[in-house]
Amino acid sequence: GVVQEPTDDFTVSGTTLTLVGTAANGSEINVTHLSGTVPSTLASKVDLNGVSDTLILDADADTTISADTDDQIDFKLGGSDIATLTTSSLTLKNSATADNSTFTLNLQTAESDIAADDVIGKIAFAAPSEGTGTDANLTAAAIQARSEGDFSSSSNATELQFMTGASEAATTKMTLSSNGLLGIGTEAPQRFLHIVGTDGTTSLTEGNSRTVLFLENNGATYVNIASANNNNGAIFFSDGDANNVGGITYKHASNDMEFTVNAKDYMKI
C-alpha cells in the first residue's frame, strides 16, 4: 500500500515505514491503506489544514466536508452548502431557491407498534454543566410528540406537549391535541382553549359542543380585564352582519359600566 518515487528506497514493518538513507529534497511519498482495519496510528488524525472541500465523500466530488474557517465545519451536498456547525450553533439550509424550498428536520422512531402515550419525538433543553447541580442540571424545557392512542392503518392521532420546569425536570404545562384543542394546565383539553387554574380541574365535562373557551379551577375562578386608568375594558358580541352589536363596557375614566344592545347604549351604572 505504499507508492513512492522510484529512487527512494524504504522498508515497511507493520505500520512503520522507514526510508533507507536520506530522501532527496522535494521527494513525495504517499501511503495508501488498501484493505483491512485502518491502523490506529494512521486513523487517529486527519489534518485538512483549513483547506476547503478537502474531505470528499462521493464519486463526483460534490459532497464534501470543509474546515476552512476557524472553529467551523461546513457540509456540502450536491455542491451546495446545506449545513454549518460552529461551537455555538448548527445551521441547516435548503440550497434550492424556488418557492417553498424549506429545510425539513425529521425526528423519527423505529418503533414498529405505536401504543397510546408513546413519545414519537422530542426536543429537550438543559444546562448539564451548571455548577450548582441538582435541579439546575435537569431538563429545563422540552417539546414532545406523544401518541393519543394505538396507531393503525386509519389513525395516527398525536398531540404536542410543551414542557417547562421550575424546580423539577420539565413537566407538561400546555398540550395541543390532534383535533386542534389547546389546553393550558391540562393534558386533556375539552374545547379549543381550555385553561385550568392552579387549584386543578373540577372534573367537569363541558357538555356544550359550541363552547370555544372553557375556564375552570377547583376553587374560585376569575376573569380579569385590566386597562389603563383613563381607558375602557369591554366584552363585545358580534354576528355575521355587524361587529360589536352588543357589549358590556367599563369606563375607567368615569368609573361607570355601560350595557350595549343592538349597537345602542341602553343602561349605565
C-alpha positions as YAML, in Angstrom:
chain: A
units: angstrom
residues:
- id: 1
  name: GLY
  ca: [0.00, 0.00, 0.00]
- id: 2
  name: VAL
  ca: [2.97, 2.38, -0.40]
- id: 3
  name: VAL
  ca: [3.62, 4.43, -3.53]
- id: 4
  name: GLN
  ca: [6.89, 6.33, -3.77]
- id: 5
  name: GLU
  ca: [9.30, 7.88, -6.20]
- id: 6
  name: PRO
  ca: [11.41, 5.10, -7.77]
- id: 7
  name: THR
  ca: [14.72, 6.39, -6.42]
- id: 8
  name: ASP
  ca: [13.66, 6.36, -2.75]
- id: 9
  name: ASP
  ca: [14.22, 3.01, -1.01]
- id: 10
  name: PHE
  ca: [12.13, 2.07, 2.03]
- id: 11
  name: THR
  ca: [11.20, -0.80, 4.31]
- id: 12
  name: VAL
  ca: [7.83, -1.48, 5.89]
- id: 13
  name: SER
  ca: [7.31, -3.29, 9.20]
- id: 14
  name: GLY
  ca: [3.69, -3.39, 10.41]
- id: 15
  name: THR
  ca: [2.58, 0.23, 10.39]
- id: 16
  name: THR
  ca: [6.12, 1.65, 10.33]
- id: 17
  name: LEU
  ca: [7.64, 2.90, 7.09]
- id: 18
  name: THR
  ca: [11.43, 3.51, 7.15]
- id: 19
  name: LEU
  ca: [13.35, 5.31, 4.43]
- id: 20
  name: VAL
  ca: [16.75, 3.83, 3.59]
- id: 21
  name: GLY
  ca: [19.15, 6.72, 3.54]
- id: 22
  name: THR
  ca: [18.01, 10.29, 3.08]
- id: 23
  name: ALA
  ca: [15.23, 11.12, 0.63]
- id: 24
  name: ALA
  ca: [16.04, 13.75, -1.92]
- id: 25
  name: ASN
  ca: [14.76, 17.27, -1.34]
- id: 26
  name: GLY
  ca: [11.20, 17.53, -2.71]
- id: 27
  name: SER
  ca: [10.57, 13.79, -2.75]
- id: 28
  name: GLU
  ca: [6.91, 12.76, -2.43]
- id: 29
  name: ILE
  ca: [5.85, 9.63, -0.56]
- id: 30
  name: ASN
  ca: [2.16, 8.64, -0.31]
- id: 31
  name: VAL
  ca: [0.93, 5.88, 1.99]
- id: 32
  name: THR
  ca: [-2.40, 4.26, 0.99]
- id: 33
  name: HIS
  ca: [-4.19, 1.72, 3.15]
- id: 34
  name: LEU
  ca: [-5.73, -0.75, 0.71]
- id: 35
  name: SER
  ca: [-7.65, -3.21, 2.89]
- id: 36
  name: GLY
  ca: [-8.48, -4.28, 6.42]
- id: 37
  name: THR
  ca: [-8.83, -2.11, 9.53]
- id: 38
  name: VAL
  ca: [-7.05, 1.23, 9.39]
- id: 39
  name: PRO
  ca: [-4.24, 1.12, 12.00]
- id: 40
  name: SER
  ca: [-4.92, 3.40, 14.95]
- id: 41
  name: THR
  ca: [-1.67, 5.22, 14.33]
- id: 42
  name: LEU
  ca: [-3.00, 6.27, 10.94]
- id: 43
  name: ALA
  ca: [-6.65, 6.81, 11.90]
- id: 44
  name: SER
  ca: [-6.01, 8.99, 14.95]
- id: 45
  name: LYS
  ca: [-5.72, 12.21, 12.93]
- id: 46
  name: VAL
  ca: [-6.85, 13.53, 9.57]
- id: 47
  name: ASP
  ca: [-5.49, 17.04, 9.08]
- id: 48
  name: LEU
  ca: [-7.44, 19.03, 6.48]
- id: 49
  name: ASN
  ca: [-5.20, 22.01, 7.22]
- id: 50
  name: GLY
  ca: [-8.04, 24.51, 6.71]
- id: 51
  name: VAL
  ca: [-8.47, 23.76, 3.00]
- id: 52
  name: SER
  ca: [-11.98, 23.98, 1.54]
- id: 53
  name: ASP
  ca: [-13.65, 20.82, 0.13]
- id: 54
  name: THR
  ca: [-10.69, 18.62, 1.06]
- id: 55
  name: LEU
  ca: [-12.66, 15.71, 2.54]
- id: 56
  name: ILE
  ca: [-14.64, 14.31, -0.43]
- id: 57
  name: LEU
  ca: [-17.40, 11.81, 0.27]
- id: 58
  name: ASP
  ca: [-18.77, 10.77, -3.14]
- id: 59
  name: ALA
  ca: [-17.60, 9.83, -6.62]
- id: 60
  name: ASP
  ca: [-18.28, 13.14, -8.36]
- id: 61
  name: ALA
  ca: [-16.65, 15.18, -5.56]
- id: 62
  name: ASP
  ca: [-19.65, 17.45, -4.91]
- id: 63
  name: THR
  ca: [-20.37, 16.15, -1.40]
- id: 64
  name: THR
  ca: [-17.68, 17.40, 0.95]
- id: 65
  name: ILE
  ca: [-16.76, 18.47, 4.47]
- id: 66
  name: SER
  ca: [-14.68, 21.61, 4.87]
- id: 67
  name: ALA
  ca: [-12.94, 23.31, 7.79]
- id: 68
  name: ASP
  ca: [-11.50, 26.35, 6.05]
- id: 69
  name: THR
  ca: [-12.95, 28.75, 8.66]
- id: 70
  name: ASP
  ca: [-11.53, 28.53, 12.17]
- id: 71
  name: ASP
  ca: [-13.80, 26.64, 14.59]
- id: 72
  name: GLN
  ca: [-16.39, 26.00, 11.87]
- id: 73
  name: ILE
  ca: [-17.30, 22.93, 9.79]
- id: 74
  name: ASP
  ca: [-19.21, 23.27, 6.53]
- id: 75
  name: PHE
  ca: [-21.09, 20.44, 4.82]
- id: 76
  name: LYS
  ca: [-21.92, 20.36, 1.12]
- id: 77
  name: LEU
  ca: [-24.34, 18.06, -0.72]
- id: 78
  name: GLY
  ca: [-24.55, 18.23, -4.48]
- id: 79
  name: GLY
  ca: [-22.10, 21.11, -4.46]
- id: 80
  name: SER
  ca: [-24.28, 23.34, -2.27]
- id: 81
  name: ASP
  ca: [-23.81, 24.35, 1.36]
- id: 82
  name: ILE
  ca: [-26.51, 22.66, 3.45]
- id: 83
  name: ALA
  ca: [-25.11, 22.76, 7.00]
- id: 84
  name: THR
  ca: [-22.70, 24.80, 9.10]
- id: 85
  name: LEU
  ca: [-21.55, 23.72, 12.55]
- id: 86
  name: THR
  ca: [-19.79, 26.07, 15.00]
- id: 87
  name: THR
  ca: [-19.13, 25.88, 18.72]
- id: 88
  name: SER
  ca: [-22.44, 27.63, 19.40]
- id: 89
  name: SER
  ca: [-24.81, 26.86, 16.53]
- id: 90
  name: LEU
  ca: [-25.94, 24.42, 13.86]
- id: 91
  name: THR
  ca: [-27.40, 25.99, 10.72]
- id: 92
  name: LEU
  ca: [-29.31, 23.86, 8.21]
- id: 93
  name: LYS
  ca: [-30.30, 25.26, 4.80]
- id: 94
  name: ASN
  ca: [-32.17, 24.00, 1.77]
- id: 95
  name: SER
  ca: [-29.96, 25.04, -1.16]
- id: 96
  name: ALA
  ca: [-32.90, 25.25, -3.58]
- id: 97
  name: THR
  ca: [-34.17, 28.77, -4.35]
- id: 98
  name: ALA
  ca: [-37.68, 28.01, -5.60]
- id: 99
  name: ASP
  ca: [-40.81, 28.88, -3.58]
- id: 100
  name: ASN
  ca: [-41.41, 26.66, -0.53]
- id: 101
  name: SER
  ca: [-37.84, 25.32, -0.58]
- id: 102
  name: THR
  ca: [-37.79, 24.79, 3.18]
- id: 103
  name: PHE
  ca: [-35.44, 22.58, 5.18]
- id: 104
  name: THR
  ca: [-37.19, 19.69, 6.92]
- id: 105
  name: LEU
  ca: [-35.82, 18.22, 10.14]
- id: 106
  name: ASN
  ca: [-37.32, 14.76, 10.65]
- id: 107
  name: LEU
  ca: [-37.45, 13.15, 14.10]
- id: 108
  name: GLN
  ca: [-38.50, 9.53, 13.61]
- id: 109
  name: THR
  ca: [-38.89, 6.48, 15.80]
- id: 110
  name: ALA
  ca: [-38.03, 2.93, 14.70]
- id: 111
  name: GLU
  ca: [-40.73, 1.51, 17.00]
- id: 112
  name: SER
  ca: [-42.98, -0.81, 14.99]
- id: 113
  name: ASP
  ca: [-46.05, -0.80, 17.25]
- id: 114
  name: ILE
  ca: [-47.10, 2.64, 18.50]
- id: 115
  name: ALA
  ca: [-49.40, 2.46, 21.53]
- id: 116
  name: ALA
  ca: [-51.18, 5.19, 23.49]
- id: 117
  name: ASP
  ca: [-48.84, 7.70, 25.22]
- id: 118
  name: ASP
  ca: [-45.74, 6.60, 23.28]
- id: 119
  name: VAL
  ca: [-43.36, 9.52, 22.68]
- id: 120
  name: ILE
  ca: [-42.55, 9.66, 18.97]
- id: 121
  name: GLY
  ca: [-40.06, 12.52, 19.00]
- id: 122
  name: LYS
  ca: [-38.72, 15.05, 21.49]
- id: 123
  name: ILE
  ca: [-36.57, 18.18, 21.70]
- id: 124
  name: ALA
  ca: [-35.17, 18.83, 25.19]
- id: 125
  name: PHE
  ca: [-33.28, 21.77, 26.68]
- id: 126
  name: ALA
  ca: [-30.92, 21.50, 29.65]
- id: 127
  name: ALA
  ca: [-27.84, 23.04, 31.31]
- id: 128
  name: PRO
  ca: [-25.85, 19.96, 32.40]
- id: 129
  name: SER
  ca: [-22.69, 21.97, 33.14]
- id: 130
  name: GLU
  ca: [-24.39, 24.36, 35.58]
- id: 131
  name: GLY
  ca: [-22.18, 24.21, 38.68]
- id: 132
  name: THR
  ca: [-24.92, 24.41, 41.32]
- id: 133
  name: GLY
  ca: [-26.11, 20.94, 40.32]
- id: 134
  name: THR
  ca: [-29.28, 19.07, 41.32]
- id: 135
  name: ASP
  ca: [-32.36, 20.78, 39.82]
- id: 136
  name: ALA
  ca: [-30.16, 23.07, 37.74]
- id: 137
  name: ASN
  ca: [-28.96, 20.10, 35.66]
- id: 138
  name: LEU
  ca: [-32.39, 18.60, 34.99]
- id: 139
  name: THR
  ca: [-34.29, 19.04, 31.75]
- id: 140
  name: ALA
  ca: [-35.44, 22.67, 31.88]
- id: 141
  name: ALA
  ca: [-37.87, 22.59, 28.95]
- id: 142
  name: ALA
  ca: [-38.97, 20.25, 26.18]
- id: 143
  name: ILE
  ca: [-41.38, 19.77, 23.31]
- id: 144
  name: GLN
  ca: [-42.54, 16.25, 22.53]
- id: 145
  name: ALA
  ca: [-44.96, 14.47, 20.19]
- id: 146
  name: ARG
  ca: [-46.99, 11.81, 22.04]
- id: 147
  name: SER
  ca: [-49.48, 9.37, 20.58]
- id: 148
  name: GLU
  ca: [-53.07, 9.72, 21.76]
- id: 149
  name: GLY
  ca: [-53.90, 6.08, 21.05]
- id: 150
  name: ASP
  ca: [-52.80, 2.97, 19.23]
- id: 151
  name: PHE
  ca: [-51.66, 3.72, 15.68]
- id: 152
  name: SER
  ca: [-53.40, 1.83, 12.90]
- id: 153
  name: SER
  ca: [-53.88, 1.98, 9.15]
- id: 154
  name: SER
  ca: [-56.51, 4.67, 9.73]
- id: 155
  name: SER
  ca: [-55.18, 6.57, 12.74]
- id: 156
  name: ASN
  ca: [-52.02, 8.37, 13.80]
- id: 157
  name: ALA
  ca: [-53.60, 10.74, 16.35]
- id: 158
  name: THR
  ca: [-50.77, 12.64, 18.04]
- id: 159
  name: GLU
  ca: [-50.59, 15.56, 20.46]
- id: 160
  name: LEU
  ca: [-47.83, 18.07, 21.05]
- id: 161
  name: GLN
  ca: [-46.82, 18.64, 24.66]
- id: 162
  name: PHE
  ca: [-44.96, 21.76, 25.77]
- id: 163
  name: MET
  ca: [-42.96, 21.17, 28.95]
- id: 164
  name: THR
  ca: [-41.25, 23.56, 31.37]
- id: 165
  name: GLY
  ca: [-39.54, 23.13, 34.72]
- id: 166
  name: ALA
  ca: [-39.49, 25.31, 37.85]
- id: 167
  name: SER
  ca: [-37.73, 23.20, 40.46]
- id: 168
  name: GLU
  ca: [-38.11, 19.87, 38.69]
- id: 169
  name: ALA
  ca: [-37.48, 18.01, 35.49]
- id: 170
  name: ALA
  ca: [-39.72, 19.75, 32.95]
- id: 171
  name: THR
  ca: [-43.34, 18.61, 33.00]
- id: 172
  name: THR
  ca: [-46.21, 19.26, 30.60]
- id: 173
  name: LYS
  ca: [-47.81, 22.68, 31.06]
- id: 174
  name: MET
  ca: [-49.56, 23.05, 27.68]
- id: 175
  name: THR
  ca: [-50.98, 20.49, 25.25]
- id: 176
  name: LEU
  ca: [-52.16, 20.82, 21.64]
- id: 177
  name: SER
  ca: [-54.34, 17.83, 20.78]
- id: 178
  name: SER
  ca: [-54.65, 16.08, 17.44]
- id: 179
  name: ASN
  ca: [-58.00, 17.79, 16.76]
- id: 180
  name: GLY
  ca: [-56.66, 21.28, 17.47]
- id: 181
  name: LEU
  ca: [-57.74, 21.75, 21.08]
- id: 182
  name: LEU
  ca: [-55.29, 23.74, 23.24]
- id: 183
  name: GLY
  ca: [-55.04, 23.01, 26.95]
- id: 184
  name: ILE
  ca: [-53.12, 25.12, 29.47]
- id: 185
  name: GLY
  ca: [-52.77, 23.42, 32.82]
- id: 186
  name: THR
  ca: [-54.41, 20.28, 31.44]
- id: 187
  name: GLU
  ca: [-53.23, 17.43, 29.21]
- id: 188
  name: ALA
  ca: [-56.81, 16.68, 28.13]
- id: 189
  name: PRO
  ca: [-58.31, 19.86, 26.64]
- id: 190
  name: GLN
  ca: [-62.06, 19.66, 26.02]
- id: 191
  name: ARG
  ca: [-62.52, 22.82, 23.94]
- id: 192
  name: PHE
  ca: [-60.49, 24.96, 21.53]
- id: 193
  name: LEU
  ca: [-59.00, 26.81, 24.51]
- id: 194
  name: HIS
  ca: [-59.24, 25.05, 27.86]
- id: 195
  name: ILE
  ca: [-57.49, 26.67, 30.83]
- id: 196
  name: VAL
  ca: [-57.23, 25.02, 34.24]
- id: 197
  name: GLY
  ca: [-56.20, 27.15, 37.22]
- id: 198
  name: THR
  ca: [-53.63, 26.43, 39.90]
- id: 199
  name: ASP
  ca: [-56.16, 24.56, 42.08]
- id: 200
  name: GLY
  ca: [-56.58, 21.91, 39.39]
- id: 201
  name: THR
  ca: [-59.50, 20.57, 37.41]
- id: 202
  name: THR
  ca: [-63.08, 20.40, 38.67]
- id: 203
  name: SER
  ca: [-63.50, 17.12, 36.74]
- id: 204
  name: LEU
  ca: [-66.46, 18.75, 34.96]
- id: 205
  name: THR
  ca: [-67.20, 17.53, 31.45]
- id: 206
  name: GLU
  ca: [-68.03, 20.61, 29.38]
- id: 207
  name: GLY
  ca: [-71.20, 19.49, 27.64]
- id: 208
  name: ASN
  ca: [-71.93, 22.36, 25.24]
- id: 209
  name: SER
  ca: [-70.38, 21.49, 21.90]
- id: 210
  name: ARG
  ca: [-70.46, 25.16, 20.86]
- id: 211
  name: THR
  ca: [-68.27, 26.29, 23.74]
- id: 212
  name: VAL
  ca: [-64.99, 27.72, 22.44]
- id: 213
  name: LEU
  ca: [-63.38, 28.92, 25.69]
- id: 214
  name: PHE
  ca: [-63.53, 26.78, 28.83]
- id: 215
  name: LEU
  ca: [-62.09, 28.15, 32.07]
- id: 216
  name: GLU
  ca: [-62.07, 26.03, 35.22]
- id: 217
  name: ASN
  ca: [-60.38, 25.91, 38.61]
- id: 218
  name: ASN
  ca: [-61.11, 23.66, 41.57]
- id: 219
  name: GLY
  ca: [-61.59, 26.79, 43.68]
- id: 220
  name: ALA
  ca: [-62.60, 30.34, 42.85]
- id: 221
  name: THR
  ca: [-62.35, 31.25, 39.14]
- id: 222
  name: TYR
  ca: [-61.95, 34.84, 37.91]
- id: 223
  name: VAL
  ca: [-61.50, 36.64, 34.60]
- id: 224
  name: ASN
  ca: [-59.65, 39.95, 34.96]
- id: 225
  name: ILE
  ca: [-59.75, 42.58, 32.20]
- id: 226
  name: ALA
  ca: [-57.14, 45.24, 33.01]
- id: 227
  name: SER
  ca: [-56.98, 48.60, 31.21]
- id: 228
  name: ALA
  ca: [-55.25, 51.96, 31.59]
- id: 229
  name: ASN
  ca: [-56.66, 54.35, 34.22]
- id: 230
  name: ASN
  ca: [-58.22, 56.57, 31.55]
- id: 231
  name: ASN
  ca: [-59.41, 53.87, 29.16]
- id: 232
  name: ASN
  ca: [-62.04, 51.16, 28.82]
- id: 233
  name: GLY
  ca: [-62.39, 47.43, 29.29]
- id: 234
  name: ALA
  ca: [-65.14, 45.58, 27.44]
- id: 235
  name: ILE
  ca: [-66.76, 42.37, 26.28]
- id: 236
  name: PHE
  ca: [-68.37, 42.64, 22.83]
- id: 237
  name: PHE
  ca: [-70.87, 40.49, 20.95]
- id: 238
  name: SER
  ca: [-70.85, 40.30, 17.13]
- id: 239
  name: ASP
  ca: [-72.53, 38.36, 14.34]
- id: 240
  name: GLY
  ca: [-72.18, 37.86, 10.61]
- id: 241
  name: ASP
  ca: [-73.91, 41.16, 9.86]
- id: 242
  name: ALA
  ca: [-72.22, 43.52, 12.32]
- id: 243
  name: ASN
  ca: [-69.43, 43.82, 14.82]
- id: 244
  name: ASN
  ca: [-69.99, 44.89, 18.43]
- id: 245
  name: VAL
  ca: [-73.80, 44.93, 18.25]
- id: 246
  name: GLY
  ca: [-73.86, 44.12, 21.94]
- id: 247
  name: GLY
  ca: [-71.44, 44.65, 24.77]
- id: 248
  name: ILE
  ca: [-70.58, 45.39, 28.35]
- id: 249
  name: THR
  ca: [-68.09, 48.24, 28.79]
- id: 250
  name: TYR
  ca: [-66.44, 49.55, 31.92]
- id: 251
  name: LYS
  ca: [-65.09, 53.11, 31.56]
- id: 252
  name: HIS
  ca: [-62.27, 53.72, 33.99]
- id: 253
  name: ALA
  ca: [-62.10, 57.48, 33.40]
- id: 254
  name: SER
  ca: [-65.66, 57.96, 34.68]
- id: 255
  name: ASN
  ca: [-65.92, 54.70, 36.61]
- id: 256
  name: ASP
  ca: [-69.21, 53.62, 35.07]
- id: 257
  name: MET
  ca: [-70.41, 50.50, 33.31]
- id: 258
  name: GLU
  ca: [-72.47, 50.62, 30.11]
- id: 259
  name: PHE
  ca: [-74.63, 47.91, 28.54]
- id: 260
  name: THR
  ca: [-74.99, 47.96, 24.75]
- id: 261
  name: VAL
  ca: [-77.82, 46.24, 22.84]
- id: 262
  name: ASN
  ca: [-78.26, 46.39, 19.04]
- id: 263
  name: ALA
  ca: [-75.39, 48.91, 18.85]
- id: 264
  name: LYS
  ca: [-77.11, 51.29, 21.30]
- id: 265
  name: ASP
  ca: [-76.24, 52.05, 24.92]
- id: 266
  name: TYR
  ca: [-79.33, 51.17, 26.93]
- id: 267
  name: MET
  ca: [-78.11, 51.21, 30.51]
- id: 268
  name: LYS
  ca: [-75.36, 52.84, 32.53]
- id: 269
  name: ILE
  ca: [-74.40, 52.13, 36.10]
...
